mmCIF file of C-alpha atoms in Angstrom:
data_model
loop_
_atom_site.group_PDB
_atom_site.id
_atom_site.type_symbol
_atom_site.label_atom_id
_atom_site.label_comp_id
_atom_site.label_asym_id
_atom_site.label_seq_id
_atom_site.Cartn_x
_atom_site.Cartn_y
_atom_site.Cartn_z
ATOM 1 C CA UNK A 11 3.058 -42.666 -15.923
ATOM 2 C CA UNK A 12 -0.622 -43.063 -16.738
ATOM 3 C CA UNK A 13 -2.588 -41.694 -19.711
ATOM 4 C CA UNK A 14 0.227 -39.331 -20.684
ATOM 5 C CA UNK A 15 0.660 -37.990 -17.141
ATOM 6 C CA UNK A 16 3.219 -38.566 -14.422
ATOM 7 C CA UNK A 17 1.366 -39.601 -11.272
ATOM 8 C CA UNK A 18 2.963 -39.369 -7.834
ATOM 9 C CA UNK A 19 1.502 -40.714 -4.604
ATOM 10 C CA UNK A 20 1.198 -38.415 -1.575
ATOM 11 C CA UNK A 21 4.505 -37.239 -0.089
ATOM 12 C CA UNK A 22 6.476 -38.265 -3.174
ATOM 13 C CA UNK A 23 8.462 -35.246 -4.299
ATOM 14 C CA UNK A 24 9.329 -34.255 -7.846
ATOM 15 C CA UNK A 25 12.748 -32.644 -7.478
ATOM 16 C CA UNK A 26 14.331 -30.438 -10.094
ATOM 17 C CA UNK A 27 17.902 -29.256 -10.580
ATOM 18 C CA UNK A 28 21.162 -31.073 -10.010
ATOM 19 C CA UNK A 29 20.838 -30.781 -6.237
ATOM 20 C CA UNK A 30 17.026 -31.013 -6.160
ATOM 21 C CA UNK A 31 16.507 -27.512 -4.759
ATOM 22 C CA UNK A 32 13.024 -27.189 -6.279
ATOM 23 C CA UNK A 33 10.402 -29.605 -4.968
ATOM 24 C CA UNK A 34 6.779 -30.079 -6.024
ATOM 25 C CA UNK A 35 4.613 -32.479 -4.062
ATOM 26 C CA UNK A 36 1.312 -33.132 -2.343
ATOM 27 C CA UNK A 37 1.316 -34.243 1.276
ATOM 28 C CA UNK A 38 -2.253 -35.537 1.210
ATOM 29 C CA UNK A 39 -3.692 -32.266 2.527
ATOM 30 C CA UNK A 40 -2.044 -29.553 0.440
ATOM 31 C CA UNK A 41 0.019 -29.041 -2.684
ATOM 32 C CA UNK A 42 3.478 -27.571 -2.209
ATOM 33 C CA UNK A 43 6.082 -25.817 -4.308
ATOM 34 C CA UNK A 44 9.248 -25.330 -2.323
ATOM 35 C CA UNK A 45 12.644 -23.883 -3.115
ATOM 36 C CA UNK A 46 15.039 -25.289 -0.537
ATOM 37 C CA UNK A 47 18.257 -23.370 -1.247
ATOM 38 C CA UNK A 48 18.996 -20.960 1.649
ATOM 39 C CA UNK A 49 18.718 -17.289 0.800
ATOM 40 C CA UNK A 50 16.937 -17.855 -2.487
ATOM 41 C CA UNK A 51 13.405 -16.999 -3.558
ATOM 42 C CA UNK A 52 10.798 -19.006 -5.353
ATOM 43 C CA UNK A 53 9.737 -17.224 -8.522
ATOM 44 C CA UNK A 54 6.468 -18.038 -10.225
ATOM 45 C CA UNK A 55 6.265 -16.736 -13.775
ATOM 46 C CA UNK A 56 2.681 -16.159 -14.836
ATOM 47 C CA UNK A 57 0.336 -13.425 -16.040
ATOM 48 C CA UNK A 58 -2.191 -14.101 -13.295
ATOM 49 C CA UNK A 59 -1.725 -15.544 -9.817
ATOM 50 C CA UNK A 60 -4.419 -16.522 -7.341
ATOM 51 C CA UNK A 61 -3.656 -17.715 -3.817
ATOM 52 C CA UNK A 62 -6.512 -18.738 -1.576
ATOM 53 C CA UNK A 63 -8.143 -21.580 0.295
ATOM 54 C CA UNK A 64 -7.975 -25.076 -1.098
ATOM 55 C CA UNK A 65 -11.705 -25.114 -1.864
ATOM 56 C CA UNK A 66 -11.462 -21.834 -3.810
ATOM 57 C CA UNK A 67 -13.955 -20.092 -1.523
ATOM 58 C CA UNK A 68 -11.590 -17.484 -0.045
ATOM 59 C CA UNK A 69 -8.978 -15.316 -1.754
ATOM 60 C CA UNK A 70 -5.764 -14.234 -0.037
ATOM 61 C CA UNK A 71 -3.826 -12.717 -2.975
ATOM 62 C CA UNK A 72 -4.936 -11.949 -6.513
ATOM 63 C CA UNK A 73 -2.352 -10.641 -8.983
ATOM 64 C CA UNK A 74 -3.285 -9.823 -12.567
ATOM 65 C CA UNK A 75 -0.911 -8.775 -15.327
ATOM 66 C CA UNK A 76 -1.093 -4.982 -15.912
ATOM 67 C CA UNK A 77 -4.085 -4.719 -13.535
ATOM 68 C CA UNK A 78 -2.660 -4.867 -10.028
ATOM 69 C CA UNK A 79 -2.171 -6.910 -6.901
ATOM 70 C CA UNK A 80 -4.926 -7.254 -4.327
ATOM 71 C CA UNK A 81 -4.585 -8.561 -0.773
ATOM 72 C CA UNK A 82 -7.632 -9.882 1.078
ATOM 73 C CA UNK A 83 -8.596 -10.671 4.664
ATOM 74 C CA UNK A 84 -11.733 -12.748 5.226
ATOM 75 C CA UNK A 85 -12.377 -12.415 1.481
ATOM 76 C CA UNK A 86 -12.556 -8.600 1.751
ATOM 77 C CA UNK A 87 -10.064 -6.551 -0.276
ATOM 78 C CA UNK A 88 -7.764 -4.656 2.099
ATOM 79 C CA UNK A 89 -4.944 -3.502 -0.203
ATOM 80 C CA UNK A 90 -4.866 -2.816 -3.928
ATOM 81 C CA UNK A 91 -2.100 -1.643 -6.256
ATOM 82 C CA UNK A 92 -3.047 0.353 -9.346
ATOM 83 C CA UNK A 93 -1.321 2.291 -12.104
ATOM 84 C CA UNK A 94 -1.718 5.420 -9.918
ATOM 85 C CA UNK A 95 -0.402 3.956 -6.652
ATOM 86 C CA UNK A 96 -2.265 1.914 -4.083
ATOM 87 C CA UNK A 97 -5.492 1.869 -2.091
ATOM 88 C CA UNK A 98 -5.899 0.645 1.456
ATOM 89 C CA UNK A 99 -9.174 -0.655 2.893
ATOM 90 C CA UNK A 100 -11.159 1.007 5.654
ATOM 91 C CA UNK A 101 -8.295 2.030 7.921
ATOM 92 C CA UNK A 102 -4.530 2.111 8.214
ATOM 93 C CA UNK A 103 -2.845 1.523 11.555
ATOM 94 C CA UNK A 104 0.789 2.551 11.949
ATOM 95 C CA UNK A 105 2.623 1.027 14.908
ATOM 96 C CA UNK A 106 1.596 -1.261 17.742
ATOM 97 C CA UNK A 107 1.552 1.166 20.664
ATOM 98 C CA UNK A 108 4.640 -0.517 22.092
ATOM 99 C CA UNK A 109 7.179 1.908 20.624
ATOM 100 C CA UNK A 110 7.636 5.113 18.609
ATOM 101 C CA UNK A 111 6.062 5.229 15.183
ATOM 102 C CA UNK A 112 5.474 7.781 12.456
ATOM 103 C CA UNK A 113 4.657 8.544 8.862
ATOM 104 C CA UNK A 114 6.952 10.331 6.424
ATOM 105 C CA UNK A 115 5.685 11.938 3.235
ATOM 106 C CA UNK A 116 8.716 12.302 0.973
ATOM 107 C CA UNK A 117 8.356 14.681 -1.956
ATOM 108 C CA UNK A 118 10.854 16.690 -3.972
ATOM 109 C CA UNK A 119 11.916 20.248 -3.130
ATOM 110 C CA UNK A 120 9.673 21.734 -5.818
ATOM 111 C CA UNK A 121 6.652 19.552 -4.958
ATOM 112 C CA UNK A 122 4.002 19.492 -2.237
ATOM 113 C CA UNK A 123 3.334 16.874 0.435
ATOM 114 C CA UNK A 124 -0.400 16.386 0.988
ATOM 115 C CA UNK A 125 -2.916 14.571 3.138
ATOM 116 C CA UNK A 126 -6.417 14.866 1.687
ATOM 117 C CA UNK A 127 -9.799 14.164 3.276
ATOM 118 C CA UNK A 128 -12.211 13.358 0.446
ATOM 119 C CA UNK A 129 -15.902 12.640 0.155
ATOM 120 C CA UNK A 130 -15.839 12.125 -3.616
ATOM 121 C CA UNK A 131 -13.551 11.381 -6.552
ATOM 122 C CA UNK A 132 -13.703 14.559 -8.668
ATOM 123 C CA UNK A 133 -13.395 18.314 -8.253
ATOM 124 C CA UNK A 134 -12.856 19.671 -4.749
ATOM 125 C CA UNK A 135 -14.601 16.578 -3.335
ATOM 126 C CA UNK A 136 -11.156 14.976 -3.682
ATOM 127 C CA UNK A 137 -9.711 17.434 -1.137
ATOM 128 C CA UNK A 138 -12.569 18.807 0.999
ATOM 129 C CA UNK A 139 -10.157 18.856 3.917
ATOM 130 C CA UNK A 140 -6.379 18.847 3.627
ATOM 131 C CA UNK A 141 -2.989 19.332 5.207
ATOM 132 C CA UNK A 142 -0.398 20.525 2.705
ATOM 133 C CA UNK A 143 3.307 21.294 3.014
ATOM 134 C CA UNK A 144 4.671 23.315 0.091
ATOM 135 C CA UNK A 145 8.414 22.661 -0.151
ATOM 136 C CA UNK A 146 9.116 25.487 -2.611
ATOM 137 C CA UNK A 147 7.901 28.112 -0.094
ATOM 138 C CA UNK A 148 8.315 26.162 3.175
ATOM 139 C CA UNK A 149 4.685 26.871 4.049
ATOM 140 C CA UNK A 150 2.073 24.623 5.590
ATOM 141 C CA UNK A 151 -1.621 24.933 4.817
ATOM 142 C CA UNK A 152 -4.685 23.586 6.587
ATOM 143 C CA UNK A 153 -7.878 23.467 4.566
ATOM 144 C CA UNK A 154 -11.573 22.754 4.967
ATOM 145 C CA UNK A 155 -14.530 22.911 2.562
ATOM 146 C CA UNK A 156 -12.026 22.704 -0.300
ATOM 147 C CA UNK A 157 -10.183 25.959 0.565
ATOM 148 C CA UNK A 158 -7.147 27.033 2.607
ATOM 149 C CA UNK A 159 -8.229 28.246 6.067
ATOM 150 C CA UNK A 160 -4.922 28.483 7.934
ATOM 151 C CA UNK A 161 -1.364 29.143 6.743
ATOM 152 C CA UNK A 162 1.895 28.728 8.671
ATOM 153 C CA UNK A 163 4.664 30.463 6.742
ATOM 154 C CA UNK A 164 8.440 30.003 6.705
ATOM 155 C CA UNK A 165 8.876 32.734 9.356
ATOM 156 C CA UNK A 166 6.435 31.202 11.823
ATOM 157 C CA UNK A 167 3.635 33.656 11.004
ATOM 158 C CA UNK A 168 0.121 32.228 11.076
ATOM 159 C CA UNK A 169 -2.546 33.481 8.726
ATOM 160 C CA UNK A 170 -6.220 32.684 9.274
ATOM 161 C CA UNK A 171 -8.274 33.038 6.113
ATOM 162 C CA UNK A 172 -5.211 34.049 4.085
ATOM 163 C CA UNK A 173 -2.381 32.203 2.357
ATOM 164 C CA UNK A 174 0.051 35.118 2.836
ATOM 165 C CA UNK A 175 0.394 36.106 6.504
ATOM 166 C CA UNK A 176 2.391 39.350 6.716
ATOM 167 C CA UNK A 177 2.536 40.514 10.353
ATOM 168 C CA UNK A 178 1.127 39.996 13.836
ATOM 169 C CA UNK A 179 -2.649 40.345 13.877
ATOM 170 C CA UNK A 180 -4.010 41.116 17.349
ATOM 171 C CA UNK A 181 -7.495 40.042 16.251
ATOM 172 C CA UNK A 182 -6.176 36.483 15.894
ATOM 173 C CA UNK A 183 -6.049 36.300 19.722
ATOM 174 C CA UNK A 184 -9.840 36.290 19.823
ATOM 175 C CA UNK A 185 -10.558 32.643 18.952
#
C-alpha cells in the first residue's frame, strides 16, 4: 500500500470471492478483468462503458446510459441502438455463401411487414421505394416514387397501378 492505494506488480492478481472467481490484474501489456467460473458472465455495472485500444485512439464499443450502444470497426460506427430500434452502417450482409440464408420480418396479424428504400428522413422520402406485406388482407405491394405500383392480392391476382386487382386484365400482357 502506497499513498492510500494498493499497488500490485505486473501479473499479480487481485482475487475476489471465497474461491477467487473474479480476478483483476495487469500482465505488463494489458489490464484484465476476468471471471473464471465456468458458465458465468462478467457483469460491469456502470452508466457509460467505453472499450477501445489501450492508447484511446480507436473505439470498439461505446455504451451510454439511455443513449444507446455503438459498435465500431476501424473507428467507424457500424451498428447503433436507439430508442426506436437500431441502425446499421453502409451495408448488411446475411450469410457467407456457404449455406442457405434468409431474412424474416415478423409482424403481428394486424400489422404490416415493410422494407423501405429512402433518400430522406421525412415525408415520402422515408419510403420512396418499398415492399410491403399487409397481414390483415394478405396482400403484397411494390412501390416506387412513394406510391404503390404493383399489388399481389390474396387470390394471386396482380394489379398494376391499382391496389385492388379484380380480374384478369389482358392489357397486362403487354409489358
